[in-house]
Amino acid sequence: MNTEDLLNQIAFIKEIDKVKYIQRKTKLFNSDRHENDAEHSWHLALMAIVLAEHSNEPVDVLKVVKMVLIHDIVEIDAGDIFLYDSQINHDNTEQERLAANRIFGLLPKNQADELISIWEEFEAGETNEAKFAKSMDRLEPLLQNTSNNGGTWKEFGVGYNKVYEKKSVIKEGSRSLWSYAEGLINESVEKGILKNE
């Protein structure tokens, strides 16, 4: 047993516990309680397993699960930026890159390199796995907002065009899930829980 590697791995495990304290704007299904990053990542991982057959292309499901489990760890340092924030760009890559290097850097080098590489692949969104992982990341809050009568859309005055633009990323990973999501968006307008600008 390599004691130094073990101690580094334990340090990482302790550090990522902080993900449980990062509150997101979205709320749990049919609830007033805000979701935290750990709950979000866990939910995406299960969604990826259950919905993998809907990916546009065959994917390495384990790699997708790794992506969604680690994609928000950088928010320990960088914070959560609301997808619809009009003041701050959601793609806070420089701050997030520093966070990725620090947090994953707690691990032994081979593990740190692997997780940084997976995180970078997710951020770039170019591989089949990254596209599908991003589909999960955009679908889950949509499902939450529709279950909460508009949720953050109503709370922050987000309109149809912005929602449609941000959620259309889903089709890059799954055309069938995008078809379902697009239906939910249009239904939300009809129900009056999403304003059509």
CSV table of N, CA, C and O in Angstrom, one decimal, residues 85-176:
chain,number,residue,atom,x,y,z
A,85,ASP,N,-28.1,33.6,-15.6
A,85,ASP,CA,-27.6,34.8,-15.1
A,85,ASP,C,-27.3,35.8,-16.2
A,85,ASP,O,-26.6,35.4,-17.1
A,86,SER,N,-27.8,37.0,-16.1
A,86,SER,CA,-27.5,38.0,-17.2
A,86,SER,C,-26.3,38.9,-16.9
A,86,SER,O,-25.9,39.6,-17.7
A,87,GLN,N,-25.8,38.8,-15.7
A,87,GLN,CA,-24.6,39.6,-15.3
A,87,GLN,C,-23.3,38.8,-15.4
A,87,GLN,O,-22.3,39.4,-15.8
A,88,ILE,N,-23.3,37.5,-15.1
A,88,ILE,CA,-22.1,36.7,-15.1
A,88,ILE,C,-22.2,35.6,-16.2
A,88,ILE,O,-23.2,34.9,-16.3
A,89,ASN,N,-21.2,35.4,-17.0
A,89,ASN,CA,-21.1,34.4,-18.0
A,89,ASN,C,-21.1,33.0,-17.3
A,89,ASN,O,-20.3,32.8,-16.4
A,90,HIS,N,-22.0,32.1,-17.7
A,90,HIS,CA,-22.0,30.8,-17.1
A,90,HIS,C,-20.7,30.0,-17.4
A,90,HIS,O,-20.4,29.2,-16.6
A,91,ASP,N,-20.0,30.3,-18.5
A,91,ASP,CA,-18.8,29.6,-18.8
A,91,ASP,C,-17.6,30.3,-18.1
A,91,ASP,O,-16.8,31.0,-18.8
A,92,ASN,N,-17.5,30.1,-16.8
A,92,ASN,CA,-16.5,30.8,-16.0
A,92,ASN,C,-15.2,29.9,-16.1
A,92,ASN,O,-14.7,29.5,-15.0
A,93,THR,N,-14.7,29.7,-17.3
A,93,THR,CA,-13.7,28.7,-17.4
A,93,THR,C,-12.3,28.9,-16.7
A,93,THR,O,-11.7,28.0,-16.2
A,94,GLU,N,-11.9,30.2,-16.7
A,94,GLU,CA,-10.5,30.4,-16.1
A,94,GLU,C,-10.6,30.1,-14.6
A,94,GLU,O,-9.7,29.4,-14.1
A,95,GLN,N,-11.6,30.6,-13.9
A,95,GLN,CA,-11.7,30.4,-12.5
A,95,GLN,C,-12.0,28.9,-12.2
A,95,GLN,O,-11.4,28.3,-11.3
A,96,GLU,N,-12.8,28.3,-13.1
A,96,GLU,CA,-13.0,26.8,-12.9
A,96,GLU,C,-11.8,26.0,-13.2
A,96,GLU,O,-11.6,25.0,-12.5
A,97,ARG,N,-11.0,26.4,-14.1
A,97,ARG,CA,-9.7,25.7,-14.4
A,97,ARG,C,-8.8,25.7,-13.2
A,97,ARG,O,-8.2,24.7,-12.9
A,98,LEU,N,-8.7,26.8,-12.6
A,98,LEU,CA,-7.8,26.9,-11.4
A,98,LEU,C,-8.4,26.0,-10.3
A,98,LEU,O,-7.6,25.3,-9.6
A,99,ALA,N,-9.7,26.0,-10.2
A,99,ALA,CA,-10.4,25.1,-9.2
A,99,ALA,C,-10.1,23.7,-9.5
A,99,ALA,O,-9.8,22.9,-8.6
A,100,ALA,N,-10.2,23.3,-10.8
A,100,ALA,CA,-10.0,21.9,-11.2
A,100,ALA,C,-8.6,21.5,-10.9
A,100,ALA,O,-8.4,20.4,-10.3
A,101,ASN,N,-7.6,22.3,-11.2
A,101,ASN,CA,-6.2,22.0,-10.9
A,101,ASN,C,-6.0,21.9,-9.4
A,101,ASN,O,-5.2,21.0,-9.0
A,102,ARG,N,-6.6,22.7,-8.6
A,102,ARG,CA,-6.3,22.7,-7.2
A,102,ARG,C,-7.0,21.4,-6.6
A,102,ARG,O,-6.4,20.6,-5.8
A,103,ILE,N,-8.3,21.2,-6.9
A,103,ILE,CA,-9.1,20.2,-6.2
A,103,ILE,C,-8.6,18.8,-6.7
A,103,ILE,O,-8.3,17.9,-5.9
A,104,PHE,N,-8.6,18.6,-8.0
A,104,PHE,CA,-8.2,17.3,-8.5
A,104,PHE,C,-6.7,17.0,-8.2
A,104,PHE,O,-6.3,15.9,-8.1
A,105,GLY,N,-6.0,18.2,-8.1
A,105,GLY,CA,-4.5,18.1,-7.8
A,105,GLY,C,-4.2,17.5,-6.4
A,105,GLY,O,-3.1,17.2,-6.2
A,106,LEU,N,-5.2,17.4,-5.6
A,106,LEU,CA,-5.0,16.7,-4.3
A,106,LEU,C,-4.8,15.2,-4.4
A,106,LEU,O,-4.2,14.6,-3.6
A,107,LEU,N,-5.3,14.7,-5.5
A,107,LEU,CA,-5.1,13.2,-5.8
A,107,LEU,C,-3.7,12.9,-6.3
A,107,LEU,O,-3.0,13.8,-6.7
A,108,PRO,N,-3.4,11.6,-6.2
A,108,PRO,CA,-2.1,11.2,-6.8
A,108,PRO,C,-2.2,11.6,-8.3
A,108,PRO,O,-3.2,11.6,-8.9
A,109,LYS,N,-1.0,11.8,-8.9
A,109,LYS,CA,-0.9,12.4,-10.2
A,109,LYS,C,-1.7,11.7,-11.3
A,109,LYS,O,-2.4,12.3,-12.1
A,110,ASN,N,-1.6,10.4,-11.3
A,110,ASN,CA,-2.4,9.6,-12.4
A,110,ASN,C,-3.9,9.8,-12.3
A,110,ASN,O,-4.6,10.0,-13.3
A,111,GLN,N,-4.4,9.8,-11.1
A,111,GLN,CA,-5.8,10.1,-10.9
A,111,GLN,C,-6.2,11.5,-11.2
A,111,GLN,O,-7.2,11.8,-11.8
A,112,ALA,N,-5.3,12.4,-10.7
A,112,ALA,CA,-5.6,13.9,-11.0
A,112,ALA,C,-5.6,14.1,-12.5
A,112,ALA,O,-6.5,14.8,-13.0
A,113,ASP,N,-4.7,13.6,-13.2
A,113,ASP,CA,-4.6,13.8,-14.6
A,113,ASP,C,-5.9,13.2,-15.3
A,113,ASP,O,-6.4,13.8,-16.2
A,114,GLU,N,-6.3,12.0,-14.9
A,114,GLU,CA,-7.5,11.4,-15.5
A,114,GLU,C,-8.7,12.3,-15.3
A,114,GLU,O,-9.5,12.5,-16.2
A,115,LEU,N,-8.9,12.7,-14.0
A,115,LEU,CA,-10.2,13.5,-13.7
A,115,LEU,C,-10.1,14.9,-14.4
A,115,LEU,O,-11.2,15.4,-14.8
A,116,ILE,N,-9.0,15.5,-14.4
A,116,ILE,CA,-8.9,16.8,-15.1
A,116,ILE,C,-9.2,16.6,-16.6
A,116,ILE,O,-9.9,17.4,-17.2
A,117,SER,N,-8.7,15.5,-17.2
A,117,SER,CA,-8.9,15.2,-18.6
A,117,SER,C,-10.4,15.0,-18.8
A,117,SER,O,-11.0,15.5,-19.8
A,118,ILE,N,-11.1,14.3,-17.9
A,118,ILE,CA,-12.5,14.0,-18.1
A,118,ILE,C,-13.3,15.3,-17.9
A,118,ILE,O,-14.2,15.6,-18.7
A,119,TRP,N,-12.9,16.1,-16.9
A,119,TRP,CA,-13.6,17.4,-16.7
A,119,TRP,C,-13.4,18.3,-18.0
A,119,TRP,O,-14.4,18.9,-18.4
A,120,GLU,N,-12.2,18.4,-18.5
A,120,GLU,CA,-11.9,19.2,-19.7
A,120,GLU,C,-12.8,18.7,-20.9
A,120,GLU,O,-13.3,19.5,-21.7
A,121,GLU,N,-12.9,17.4,-21.0
A,121,GLU,CA,-13.7,16.8,-22.1
A,121,GLU,C,-15.1,17.2,-22.0
A,121,GLU,O,-15.8,17.6,-23.0
A,122,PHE,N,-15.7,17.2,-20.8
A,122,PHE,CA,-17.0,17.6,-20.5
A,122,PHE,C,-17.2,19.1,-20.9
A,122,PHE,O,-18.1,19.4,-21.6
A,123,GLU,N,-16.3,19.9,-20.4
A,123,GLU,CA,-16.4,21.3,-20.7
A,123,GLU,C,-16.3,21.6,-22.2
A,123,GLU,O,-17.0,22.5,-22.7
A,124,ALA,N,-15.5,20.9,-22.9
A,124,ALA,CA,-15.3,21.1,-24.4
A,124,ALA,C,-16.6,20.7,-25.1
A,124,ALA,O,-17.0,21.3,-26.1
A,125,GLY,N,-17.3,19.7,-24.6
A,125,GLY,CA,-18.6,19.2,-25.2
A,125,GLY,C,-18.5,18.7,-26.6
A,125,GLY,O,-19.5,18.8,-27.3
A,126,GLU,N,-17.4,18.1,-27.0
A,126,GLU,CA,-17.2,17.7,-28.4
A,126,GLU,C,-17.4,16.2,-28.6
A,126,GLU,O,-17.8,15.8,-29.7
A,127,THR,N,-17.1,15.4,-27.6
A,127,THR,CA,-17.2,13.9,-27.8
A,127,THR,C,-18.6,13.5,-27.6
A,127,THR,O,-19.4,14.2,-27.0
A,128,ASN,N,-18.9,12.3,-28.0
A,128,ASN,CA,-20.3,11.7,-27.8
A,128,ASN,C,-20.7,11.7,-26.3
A,128,ASN,O,-21.8,12.0,-25.9
A,129,GLU,N,-19.7,11.3,-25.5
A,129,GLU,CA,-19.9,11.2,-24.0
A,129,GLU,C,-20.2,12.6,-23.5
A,129,GLU,O,-21.1,12.8,-22.7
A,130,ALA,N,-19.4,13.6,-23.9
A,130,ALA,CA,-19.6,14.9,-23.3
A,130,ALA,C,-21.0,15.5,-23.8
A,130,ALA,O,-21.7,16.2,-23.0
A,131,LYS,N,-21.3,15.3,-25.0
A,131,LYS,CA,-22.6,15.8,-25.5
A,131,LYS,C,-23.8,15.2,-24.7
A,131,LYS,O,-24.7,15.9,-24.4
A,132,PHE,N,-23.7,13.9,-24.5
A,132,PHE,CA,-24.8,13.2,-23.8
A,132,PHE,C,-24.8,13.7,-22.3
A,132,PHE,O,-25.8,13.9,-21.7
A,133,ALA,N,-23.6,13.8,-21.7
A,133,ALA,CA,-23.5,14.3,-20.3
A,133,ALA,C,-24.1,15.7,-20.2
A,133,ALA,O,-24.9,16.0,-19.3
A,134,LYS,N,-23.9,16.6,-21.2
A,134,LYS,CA,-24.4,17.9,-21.2
A,134,LYS,C,-25.9,17.9,-21.3
A,134,LYS,O,-26.7,18.7,-20.8
A,135,SER,N,-26.4,16.9,-22.1
A,135,SER,CA,-27.9,16.7,-22.3
A,135,SER,C,-28.5,16.4,-20.9
A,135,SER,O,-29.6,17.0,-20.6
A,136,MET,N,-27.9,15.6,-20.1
A,136,MET,CA,-28.4,15.3,-18.8
A,136,MET,C,-28.4,16.5,-17.9
A,136,MET,O,-29.4,16.8,-17.2
A,137,ASP,N,-27.3,17.3,-18.0
A,137,ASP,CA,-27.1,18.5,-17.2
A,137,ASP,C,-28.2,19.6,-17.5
A,137,ASP,O,-28.6,20.3,-16.6
A,138,ARG,N,-28.7,19.6,-18.7
A,138,ARG,CA,-29.7,20.6,-19.1
A,138,ARG,C,-31.1,20.0,-18.9
A,138,ARG,O,-32.0,20.8,-18.7
A,139,LEU,N,-31.2,18.7,-19.0
A,139,LEU,CA,-32.6,18.1,-18.9
A,139,LEU,C,-33.1,18.2,-17.4
A,139,LEU,O,-34.2,18.5,-17.2
A,140,GLU,N,-32.2,17.8,-16.5
A,140,GLU,CA,-32.7,17.7,-15.1
A,140,GLU,C,-33.3,19.0,-14.6
A,140,GLU,O,-34.4,18.9,-14.1
A,141,PRO,N,-32.7,20.2,-14.7
A,141,PRO,CA,-33.4,21.4,-14.2
A,141,PRO,C,-34.7,21.7,-15.0
A,141,PRO,O,-35.6,22.3,-14.4
A,142,LEU,N,-34.7,21.3,-16.2
A,142,LEU,CA,-36.0,21.5,-17.0
A,142,LEU,C,-37.1,20.7,-16.3
A,142,LEU,O,-38.2,21.2,-16.1
A,143,LEU,N,-36.8,19.5,-16.0
A,143,LEU,CA,-37.8,18.6,-15.4
A,143,LEU,C,-38.2,19.2,-14.0
A,143,LEU,O,-39.4,19.2,-13.6
A,144,GLN,N,-37.2,19.7,-13.3
A,144,GLN,CA,-37.5,20.3,-12.0
A,144,GLN,C,-38.4,21.6,-12.1
A,144,GLN,O,-39.4,21.7,-11.4
A,145,ASN,N,-38.1,22.4,-13.1
A,145,ASN,CA,-38.9,23.7,-13.2
A,145,ASN,C,-40.3,23.4,-13.7
A,145,ASN,O,-41.2,24.0,-13.2
A,146,THR,N,-40.5,22.4,-14.5
A,146,THR,CA,-41.8,22.0,-14.9
A,146,THR,C,-42.6,21.4,-13.8
A,146,THR,O,-43.8,21.6,-13.7
A,147,SER,N,-41.9,20.7,-12.9
A,147,SER,CA,-42.6,20.1,-11.7
A,147,SER,C,-42.9,21.1,-10.7
A,147,SER,O,-43.8,20.9,-9.8
A,148,ASN,N,-42.3,22.3,-10.7
A,148,ASN,CA,-42.5,23.3,-9.7
A,148,ASN,C,-43.2,24.6,-10.3
A,148,ASN,O,-42.9,25.7,-9.9
A,149,ASN,N,-44.1,24.3,-11.3
A,149,ASN,CA,-44.9,25.4,-11.9
A,149,ASN,C,-44.0,26.6,-12.4
A,149,ASN,O,-44.4,27.8,-12.1
A,150,GLY,N,-42.9,26.3,-13.0
A,150,GLY,CA,-42.1,27.3,-13.5
A,150,GLY,C,-40.8,27.6,-12.7
A,150,GLY,O,-39.9,28.1,-13.2
A,151,GLY,N,-40.8,27.2,-11.5
A,151,GLY,CA,-39.6,27.3,-10.6
A,151,GLY,C,-38.8,28.5,-10.8
A,151,GLY,O,-39.3,29.7,-10.7
A,152,THR,N,-37.5,28.3,-11.2
A,152,THR,CA,-36.6,29.4,-11.4
A,152,THR,C,-37.0,30.3,-12.6
A,152,THR,O,-36.6,31.5,-12.6
A,153,TRP,N,-37.7,29.8,-13.5
A,153,TRP,CA,-38.1,30.6,-14.7
A,153,TRP,C,-39.0,31.7,-14.2
A,153,TRP,O,-38.7,32.9,-14.5
A,154,LYS,N,-39.9,31.4,-13.4
A,154,LYS,CA,-40.8,32.4,-12.8
A,154,LYS,C,-40.1,33.3,-11.8
A,154,LYS,O,-40.2,34.5,-11.8
A,155,GLU,N,-39.4,32.7,-10.9
A,155,GLU,CA,-38.7,33.4,-9.9
A,155,GLU,C,-37.7,34.5,-10.4
A,155,GLU,O,-37.6,35.6,-9.9
A,156,PHE,N,-37.0,34.2,-11.5
A,156,PHE,CA,-36.1,35.1,-12.1
A,156,PHE,C,-36.5,35.7,-13.4
A,156,PHE,O,-35.7,36.4,-14.1
A,157,GLY,N,-37.8,35.6,-13.8
A,157,GLY,CA,-38.3,36.2,-15.0
A,157,GLY,C,-37.6,35.7,-16.2
A,157,GLY,O,-37.4,36.5,-17.2
A,158,VAL,N,-37.3,34.5,-16.3
A,158,VAL,CA,-36.7,33.9,-17.5
A,158,VAL,C,-37.8,33.5,-18.5
A,158,VAL,O,-38.7,32.8,-18.2
A,159,GLY,N,-37.6,34.0,-19.8
A,159,GLY,CA,-38.6,33.8,-20.8
A,159,GLY,C,-38.3,32.6,-21.7
A,159,GLY,O,-37.2,32.0,-21.7
A,160,TYR,N,-39.3,32.3,-22.5
A,160,TYR,CA,-39.2,31.2,-23.5
A,160,TYR,C,-37.9,31.2,-24.3
A,160,TYR,O,-37.3,30.1,-24.5
A,161,ASN,N,-37.6,32.3,-25.0
A,161,ASN,CA,-36.5,32.3,-25.9
A,161,ASN,C,-35.2,31.9,-25.2
A,161,ASN,O,-34.4,31.2,-25.7
A,162,LYS,N,-34.9,32.4,-24.0
A,162,LYS,CA,-33.7,32.1,-23.2
A,162,LYS,C,-33.7,30.6,-22.8
A,162,LYS,O,-32.7,29.9,-23.0
A,163,VAL,N,-34.9,30.1,-22.4
A,163,VAL,CA,-35.0,28.7,-22.0
A,163,VAL,C,-34.7,27.8,-23.2
A,163,VAL,O,-33.9,26.9,-23.2
A,164,TYR,N,-35.4,28.2,-24.3
A,164,TYR,CA,-35.2,27.4,-25.5
A,164,TYR,C,-33.8,27.3,-26.0
A,164,TYR,O,-33.2,26.3,-26.3
A,165,GLU,N,-33.1,28.5,-26.0
A,165,GLU,CA,-31.7,28.6,-26.4
A,165,GLU,C,-30.8,27.7,-25.5
A,165,GLU,O,-30.0,27.0,-26.0
A,166,LYS,N,-31.0,27.9,-24.2
A,166,LYS,CA,-30.1,27.1,-23.3
A,166,LYS,C,-30.4,25.6,-23.3
A,166,LYS,O,-29.4,24.8,-23.1
A,167,LYS,N,-31.6,25.2,-23.5
A,167,LYS,CA,-32.0,23.8,-23.4
A,167,LYS,C,-31.7,23.1,-24.7
A,167,LYS,O,-31.7,21.9,-24.8
A,168,SER,N,-31.6,23.8,-25.8
A,168,SER,CA,-31.5,23.2,-27.1
A,168,SER,C,-30.2,22.4,-27.2
A,168,SER,O,-30.0,21.6,-28.1
A,169,VAL,N,-29.2,22.6,-26.3
A,169,VAL,CA,-28.0,21.8,-26.2
A,169,VAL,C,-28.3,20.3,-26.1
A,169,VAL,O,-27.6,19.5,-26.5
A,170,ILE,N,-29.5,20.0,-25.5
A,170,ILE,CA,-29.9,18.6,-25.3
A,170,ILE,C,-29.9,17.9,-26.6
A,170,ILE,O,-29.4,16.7,-26.6
A,171,LYS,N,-30.2,18.5,-27.7
A,171,LYS,CA,-30.3,17.7,-29.0
A,171,LYS,C,-29.0,17.3,-29.5
A,171,LYS,O,-28.9,16.3,-30.2
A,172,GLU,N,-27.9,17.9,-29.0
A,172,GLU,CA,-26.5,17.5,-29.4
A,172,GLU,C,-26.2,16.1,-28.9
A,172,GLU,O,-25.5,15.4,-29.5
A,173,GLY,N,-26.8,15.8,-27.8
A,173,GLY,CA,-26.5,14.4,-27.2
A,173,GLY,C,-27.7,13.5,-27.4
A,173,GLY,O,-27.4,12.3,-27.4
A,174,SER,N,-28.9,14.0,-27.6
A,174,SER,CA,-30.0,13.1,-27.7
A,174,SER,C,-31.2,13.9,-28.4
A,174,SER,O,-31.8,14.7,-27.8
A,175,ARG,N,-31.4,13.5,-29.6
A,175,ARG,CA,-32.5,14.1,-30.4
A,175,ARG,C,-33.9,13.7,-29.8
A,175,ARG,O,-34.8,14.5,-29.7
A,176,SER,N,-34.0,12.5,-29.3
A,176,SER,CA,-35.3,12.0,-28.7
A,176,SER,C,-35.5,12.7,-27.4
A,176,SER,O,-36.7,13.1,-27.1
